[in-house]
mmCIF file of C-alpha atoms in Angstrom:
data_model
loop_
_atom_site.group_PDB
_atom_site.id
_atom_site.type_symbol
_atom_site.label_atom_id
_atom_site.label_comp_id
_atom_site.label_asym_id
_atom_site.label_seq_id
_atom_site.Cartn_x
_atom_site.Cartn_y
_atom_site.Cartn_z
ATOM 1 C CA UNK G 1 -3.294 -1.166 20.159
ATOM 2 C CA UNK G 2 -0.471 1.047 18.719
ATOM 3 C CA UNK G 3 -1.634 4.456 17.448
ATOM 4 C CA UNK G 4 1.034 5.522 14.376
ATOM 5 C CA UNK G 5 0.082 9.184 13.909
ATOM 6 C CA UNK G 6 -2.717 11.338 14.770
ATOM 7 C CA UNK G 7 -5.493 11.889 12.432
ATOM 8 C CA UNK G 8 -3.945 13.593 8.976
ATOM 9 C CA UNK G 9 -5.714 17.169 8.600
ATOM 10 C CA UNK G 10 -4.509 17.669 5.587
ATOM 11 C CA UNK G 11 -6.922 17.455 2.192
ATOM 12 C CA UNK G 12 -5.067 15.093 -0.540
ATOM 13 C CA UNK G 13 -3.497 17.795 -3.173
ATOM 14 C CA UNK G 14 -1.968 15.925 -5.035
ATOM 15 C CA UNK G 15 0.320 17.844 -7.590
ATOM 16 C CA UNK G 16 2.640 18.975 -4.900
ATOM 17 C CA UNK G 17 6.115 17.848 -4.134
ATOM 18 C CA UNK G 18 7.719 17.431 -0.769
ATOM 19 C CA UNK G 19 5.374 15.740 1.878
ATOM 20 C CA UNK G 20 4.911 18.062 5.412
ATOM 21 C CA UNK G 21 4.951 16.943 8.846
ATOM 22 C CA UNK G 22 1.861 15.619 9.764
ATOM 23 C CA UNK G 23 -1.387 17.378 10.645
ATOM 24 C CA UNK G 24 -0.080 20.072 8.263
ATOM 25 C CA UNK G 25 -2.554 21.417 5.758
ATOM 26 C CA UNK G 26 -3.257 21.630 1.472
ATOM 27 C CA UNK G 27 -0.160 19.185 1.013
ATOM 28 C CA UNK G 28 0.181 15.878 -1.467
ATOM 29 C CA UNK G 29 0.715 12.362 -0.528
ATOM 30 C CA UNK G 30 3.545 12.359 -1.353
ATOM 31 C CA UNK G 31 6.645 13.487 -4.123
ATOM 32 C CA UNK G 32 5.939 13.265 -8.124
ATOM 33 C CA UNK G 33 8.829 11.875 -9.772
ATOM 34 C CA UNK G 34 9.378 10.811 -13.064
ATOM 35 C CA UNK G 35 9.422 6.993 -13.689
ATOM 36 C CA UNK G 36 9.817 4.047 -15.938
ATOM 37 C CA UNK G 37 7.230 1.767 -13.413
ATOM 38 C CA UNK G 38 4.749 0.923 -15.745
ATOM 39 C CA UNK G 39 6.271 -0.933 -18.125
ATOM 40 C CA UNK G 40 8.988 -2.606 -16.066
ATOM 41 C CA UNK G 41 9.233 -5.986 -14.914
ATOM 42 C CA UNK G 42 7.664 -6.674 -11.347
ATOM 43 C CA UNK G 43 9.573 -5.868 -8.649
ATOM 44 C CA UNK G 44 9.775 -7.584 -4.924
ATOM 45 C CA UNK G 45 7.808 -11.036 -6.322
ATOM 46 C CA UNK G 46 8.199 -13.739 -4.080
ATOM 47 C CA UNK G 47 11.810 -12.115 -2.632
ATOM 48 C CA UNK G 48 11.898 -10.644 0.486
ATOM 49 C CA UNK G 49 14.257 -7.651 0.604
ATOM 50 C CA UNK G 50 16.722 -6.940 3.390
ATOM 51 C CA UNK G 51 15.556 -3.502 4.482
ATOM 52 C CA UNK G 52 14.617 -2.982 7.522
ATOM 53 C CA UNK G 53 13.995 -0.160 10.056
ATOM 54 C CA UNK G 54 15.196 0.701 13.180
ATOM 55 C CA UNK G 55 12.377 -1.334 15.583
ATOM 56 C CA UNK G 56 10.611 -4.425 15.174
ATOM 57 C CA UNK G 57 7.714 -4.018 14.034
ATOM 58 C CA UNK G 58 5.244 -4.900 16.839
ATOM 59 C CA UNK G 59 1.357 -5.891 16.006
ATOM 60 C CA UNK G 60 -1.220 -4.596 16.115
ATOM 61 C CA UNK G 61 -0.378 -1.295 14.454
ATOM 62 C CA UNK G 62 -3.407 1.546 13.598
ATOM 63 C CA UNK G 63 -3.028 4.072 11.056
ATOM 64 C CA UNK G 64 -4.973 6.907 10.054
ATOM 65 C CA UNK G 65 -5.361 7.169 6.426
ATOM 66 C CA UNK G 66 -7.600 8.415 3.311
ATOM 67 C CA UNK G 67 -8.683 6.340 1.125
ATOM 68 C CA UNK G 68 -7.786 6.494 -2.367
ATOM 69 C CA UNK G 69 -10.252 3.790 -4.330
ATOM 70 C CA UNK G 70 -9.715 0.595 -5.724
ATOM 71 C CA UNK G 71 -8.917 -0.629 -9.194
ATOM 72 C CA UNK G 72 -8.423 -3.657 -11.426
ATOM 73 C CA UNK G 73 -4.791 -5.385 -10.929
ATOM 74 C CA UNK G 74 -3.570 -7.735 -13.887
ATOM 75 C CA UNK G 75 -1.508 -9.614 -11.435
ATOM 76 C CA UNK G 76 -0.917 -11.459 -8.100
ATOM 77 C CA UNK G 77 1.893 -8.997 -7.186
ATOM 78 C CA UNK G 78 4.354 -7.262 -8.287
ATOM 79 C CA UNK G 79 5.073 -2.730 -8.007
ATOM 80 C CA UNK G 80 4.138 -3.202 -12.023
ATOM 81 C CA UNK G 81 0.354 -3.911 -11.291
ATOM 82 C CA UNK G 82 0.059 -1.504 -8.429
ATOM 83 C CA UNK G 83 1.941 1.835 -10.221
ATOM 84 C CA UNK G 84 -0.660 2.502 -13.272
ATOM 85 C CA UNK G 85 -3.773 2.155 -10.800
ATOM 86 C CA UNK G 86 -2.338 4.384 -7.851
ATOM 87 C CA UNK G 87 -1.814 6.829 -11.252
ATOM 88 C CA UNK G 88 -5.685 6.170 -11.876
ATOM 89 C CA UNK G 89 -6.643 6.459 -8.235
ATOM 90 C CA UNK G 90 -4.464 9.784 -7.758
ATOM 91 C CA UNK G 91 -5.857 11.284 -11.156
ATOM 92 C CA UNK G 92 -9.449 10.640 -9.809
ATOM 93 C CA UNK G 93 -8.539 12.401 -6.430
ATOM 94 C CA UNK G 94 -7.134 15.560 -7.938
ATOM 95 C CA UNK G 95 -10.683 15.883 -9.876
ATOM 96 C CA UNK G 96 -12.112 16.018 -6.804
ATOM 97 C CA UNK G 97 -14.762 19.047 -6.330
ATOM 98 C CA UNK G 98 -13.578 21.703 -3.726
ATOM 99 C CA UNK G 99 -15.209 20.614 -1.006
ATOM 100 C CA UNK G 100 -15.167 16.927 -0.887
ATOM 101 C CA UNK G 101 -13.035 14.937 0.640
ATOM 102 C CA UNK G 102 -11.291 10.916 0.716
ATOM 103 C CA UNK G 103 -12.841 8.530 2.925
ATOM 104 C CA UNK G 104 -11.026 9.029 6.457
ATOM 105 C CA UNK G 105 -10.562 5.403 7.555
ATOM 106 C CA UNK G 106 -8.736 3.663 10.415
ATOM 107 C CA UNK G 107 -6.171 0.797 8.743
ATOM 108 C CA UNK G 108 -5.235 -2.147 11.840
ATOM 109 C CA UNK G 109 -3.285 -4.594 10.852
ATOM 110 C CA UNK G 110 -2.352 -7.705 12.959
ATOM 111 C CA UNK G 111 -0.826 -10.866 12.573
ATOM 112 C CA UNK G 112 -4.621 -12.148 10.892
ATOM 113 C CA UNK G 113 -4.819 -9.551 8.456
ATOM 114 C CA UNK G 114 -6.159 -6.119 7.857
ATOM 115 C CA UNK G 115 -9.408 -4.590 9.507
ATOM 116 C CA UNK G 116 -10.569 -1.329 8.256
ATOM 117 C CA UNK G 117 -12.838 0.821 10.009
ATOM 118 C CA UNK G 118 -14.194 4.793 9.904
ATOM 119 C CA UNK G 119 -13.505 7.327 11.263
ATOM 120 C CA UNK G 120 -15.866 9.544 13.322
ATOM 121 C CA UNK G 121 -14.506 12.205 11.470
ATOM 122 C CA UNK G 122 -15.172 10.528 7.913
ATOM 123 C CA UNK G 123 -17.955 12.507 5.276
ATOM 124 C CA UNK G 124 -17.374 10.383 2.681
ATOM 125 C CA UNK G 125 -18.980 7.041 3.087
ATOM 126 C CA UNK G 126 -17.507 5.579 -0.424
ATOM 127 C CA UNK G 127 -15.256 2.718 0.694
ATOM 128 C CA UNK G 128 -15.490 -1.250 2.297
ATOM 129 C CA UNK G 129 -15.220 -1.085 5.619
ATOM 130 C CA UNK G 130 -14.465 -4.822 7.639
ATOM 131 C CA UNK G 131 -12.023 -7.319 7.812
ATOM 132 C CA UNK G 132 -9.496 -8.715 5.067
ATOM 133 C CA UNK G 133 -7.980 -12.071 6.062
ATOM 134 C CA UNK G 134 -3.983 -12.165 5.441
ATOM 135 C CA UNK G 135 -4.430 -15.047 3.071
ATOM 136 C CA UNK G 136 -6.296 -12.484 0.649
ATOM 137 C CA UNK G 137 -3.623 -10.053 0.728
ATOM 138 C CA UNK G 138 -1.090 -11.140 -2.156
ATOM 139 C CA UNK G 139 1.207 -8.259 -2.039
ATOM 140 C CA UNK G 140 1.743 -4.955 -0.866
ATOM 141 C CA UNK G 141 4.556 -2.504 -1.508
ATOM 142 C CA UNK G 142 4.642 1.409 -0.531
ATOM 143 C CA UNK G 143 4.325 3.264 -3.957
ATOM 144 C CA UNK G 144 7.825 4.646 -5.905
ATOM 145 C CA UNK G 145 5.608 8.002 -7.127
ATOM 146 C CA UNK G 146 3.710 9.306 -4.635
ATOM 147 C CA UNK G 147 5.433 7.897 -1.272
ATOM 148 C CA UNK G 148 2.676 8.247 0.725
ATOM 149 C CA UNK G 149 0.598 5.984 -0.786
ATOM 150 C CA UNK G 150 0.576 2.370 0.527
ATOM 151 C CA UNK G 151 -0.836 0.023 -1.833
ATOM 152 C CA UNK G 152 -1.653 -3.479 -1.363
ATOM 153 C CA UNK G 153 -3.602 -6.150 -3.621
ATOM 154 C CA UNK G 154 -6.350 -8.327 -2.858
ATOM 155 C CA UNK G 155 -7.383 -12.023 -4.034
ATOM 156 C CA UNK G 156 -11.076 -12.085 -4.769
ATOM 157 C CA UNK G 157 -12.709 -15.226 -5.586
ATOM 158 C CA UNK G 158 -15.587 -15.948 -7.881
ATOM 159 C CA UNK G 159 -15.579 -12.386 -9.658
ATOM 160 C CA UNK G 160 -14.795 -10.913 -13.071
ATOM 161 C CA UNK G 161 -11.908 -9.359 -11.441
ATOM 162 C CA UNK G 162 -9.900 -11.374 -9.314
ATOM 163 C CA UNK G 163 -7.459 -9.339 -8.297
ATOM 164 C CA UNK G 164 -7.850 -5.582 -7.166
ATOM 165 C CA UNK G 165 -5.387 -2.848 -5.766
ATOM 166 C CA UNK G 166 -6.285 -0.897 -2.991
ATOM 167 C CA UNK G 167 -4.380 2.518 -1.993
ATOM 168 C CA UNK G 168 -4.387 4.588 0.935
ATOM 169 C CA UNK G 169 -2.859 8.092 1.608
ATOM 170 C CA UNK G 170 -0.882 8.326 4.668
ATOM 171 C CA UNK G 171 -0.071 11.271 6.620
ATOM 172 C CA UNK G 172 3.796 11.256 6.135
ATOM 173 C CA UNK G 173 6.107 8.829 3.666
ATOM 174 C CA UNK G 174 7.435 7.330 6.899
ATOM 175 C CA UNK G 175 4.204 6.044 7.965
ATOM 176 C CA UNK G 176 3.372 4.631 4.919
ATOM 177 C CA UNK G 177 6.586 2.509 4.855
ATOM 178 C CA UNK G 178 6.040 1.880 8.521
ATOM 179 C CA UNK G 179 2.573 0.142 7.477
ATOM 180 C CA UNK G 180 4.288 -1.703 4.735
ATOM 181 C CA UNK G 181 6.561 -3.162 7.186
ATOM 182 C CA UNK G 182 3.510 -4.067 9.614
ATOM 183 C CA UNK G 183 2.135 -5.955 6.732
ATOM 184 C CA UNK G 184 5.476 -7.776 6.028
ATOM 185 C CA UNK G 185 5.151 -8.760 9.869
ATOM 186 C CA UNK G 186 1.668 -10.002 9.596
ATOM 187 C CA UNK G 187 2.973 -11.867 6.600
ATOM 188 C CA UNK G 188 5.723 -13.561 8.335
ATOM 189 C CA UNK G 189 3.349 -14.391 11.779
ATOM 190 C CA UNK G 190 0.843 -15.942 9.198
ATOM 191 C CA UNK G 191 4.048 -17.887 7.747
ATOM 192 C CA UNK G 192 4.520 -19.478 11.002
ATOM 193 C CA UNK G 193 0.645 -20.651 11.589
ATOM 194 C CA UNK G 194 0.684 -22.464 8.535
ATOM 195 C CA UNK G 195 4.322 -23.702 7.590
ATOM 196 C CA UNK G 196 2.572 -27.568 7.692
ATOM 197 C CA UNK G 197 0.542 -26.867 5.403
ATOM 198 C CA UNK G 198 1.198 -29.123 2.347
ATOM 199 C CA UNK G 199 0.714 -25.826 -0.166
ATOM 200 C CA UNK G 200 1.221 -22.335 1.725
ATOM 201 C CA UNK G 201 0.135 -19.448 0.678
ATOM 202 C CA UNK G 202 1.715 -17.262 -1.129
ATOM 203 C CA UNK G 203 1.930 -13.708 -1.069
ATOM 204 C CA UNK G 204 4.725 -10.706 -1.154
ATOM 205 C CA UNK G 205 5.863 -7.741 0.195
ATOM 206 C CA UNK G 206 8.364 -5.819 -0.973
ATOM 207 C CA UNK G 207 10.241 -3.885 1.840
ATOM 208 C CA UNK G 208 13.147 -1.986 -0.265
ATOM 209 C CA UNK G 209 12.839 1.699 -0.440
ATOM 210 C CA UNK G 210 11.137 3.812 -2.790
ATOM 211 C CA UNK G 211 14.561 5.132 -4.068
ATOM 212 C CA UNK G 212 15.539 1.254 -4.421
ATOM 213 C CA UNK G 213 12.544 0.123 -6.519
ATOM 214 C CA UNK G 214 12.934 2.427 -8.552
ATOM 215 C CA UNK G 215 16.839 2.493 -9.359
ATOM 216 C CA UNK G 216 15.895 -1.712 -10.127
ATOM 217 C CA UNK G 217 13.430 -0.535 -12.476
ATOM 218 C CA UNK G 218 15.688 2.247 -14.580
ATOM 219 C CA UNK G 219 18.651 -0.765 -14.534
ATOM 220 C CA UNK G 220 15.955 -2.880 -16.231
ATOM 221 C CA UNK G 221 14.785 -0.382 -18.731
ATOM 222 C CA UNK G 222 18.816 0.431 -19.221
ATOM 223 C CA UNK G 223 19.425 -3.322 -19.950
ATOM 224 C CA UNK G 224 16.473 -3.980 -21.996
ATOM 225 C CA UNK G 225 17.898 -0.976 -24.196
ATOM 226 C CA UNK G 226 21.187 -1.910 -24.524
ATOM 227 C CA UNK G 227 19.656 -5.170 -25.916
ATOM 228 C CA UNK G 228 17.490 -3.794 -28.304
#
């Protein structure tokens, strides 16, 4: 199993701006920047973007991360119904107490989905550890805002709430798109198990950059202007 950073020591502040090496102390997930995300069209969808990073991506891969919380998505997928409940989740997480902490959990993902386990480390016992099968995972994209946040949503049947985000802090923005990608190759391995089926699954990742998503997302809102 491939280790992807050592633990992050740092507590989730999350007003700051540029993201520190990791194991660095009292730093954010990642940089605030102003954008349009919530009311734009869905980006990434079914499409699968042509970024890609220096190495294949090979599985399994283990992160260290915090957990942020889950919330209500209105969607299947889509950066649109994963931006306002990061926003949520990081709101919550800056009301923190001094004192307590996120949920310190261990994030594996392999070619049959995502297993999440604690840490030995972890005081906070507020999250779901165990297993979630790839064909529950309908999308997950590393957020545009706060780029150390990976957030991915999950398919839940026979609830009120079919469909809920997940986000996790990673120790550097690097690592977070680095578990995006793992997902994307977990995605396409799953592809390949079950390309006879008669309907396949479906599910998306979107792979382009932060900077990317976003400059889609201010063309929309330009357009949508222009037309108004």
């Amino acid at each position: 199993m491939r280790q992807n950073s050592q633990q992050p020591q740092f507590e989730p502040d999350l007003a700051g701006s540029e993201p520190p090496a990791a194991g660095s102390e009292g730093e954010p997930p990642g940089d605030k920047r102003p954008s349009s995300a919530d009311s734009a069209e869905p980006a990434g969808g079914e499409r699968t973007a042509t970024a890609t990073m220096d190495e294949p991506i090979q599985l399994p891969q283990s992160f260290v991360v915090k957990y942020l919380g889950k919330r209500e998505a209105e969607k299947l997928w889509g950066i649109k119904y994963t931006r306002g409940p990061v926003d949520e989740m990081v709101a919550t997480a800056k009301a923190m107490r001094p004192g307590q902490t996120l949920p310190l959990l261990q994030l594996n993902v392999s070619d049959h989905g995502v297993n999440i386990t604690e840490m030995k480390q972890n005081l906070n016992k507020n999250f779901e550890a165990g297993n979630y099968p790839i064909d529950v995972i309908s999308y997950g994209v590393q957020d545009i805002v706060f780029t150390r946040v990976f957030a991915m949503i999950l398919v839940r049947e026979n609830t009120p709430s079919p469909f809920e985000c997940h986000a996790f802090v990673c120790d550097r923005r690097e690592s977070a798109r680095k578990l995006t990608f793992a997902l994307a190759t977990a995605f396409q391995e799953f592809s390949k198990r079950v390309k006879r089926e008669e309907e396949p699954r479906k599910f998306a990742i979107d792979l382009r950059s932060p900077d990317e998503i976003e400059a889609e997302l201010r063309g929309q809102h330009a357009q949508q202007d222009s037309e108004a």
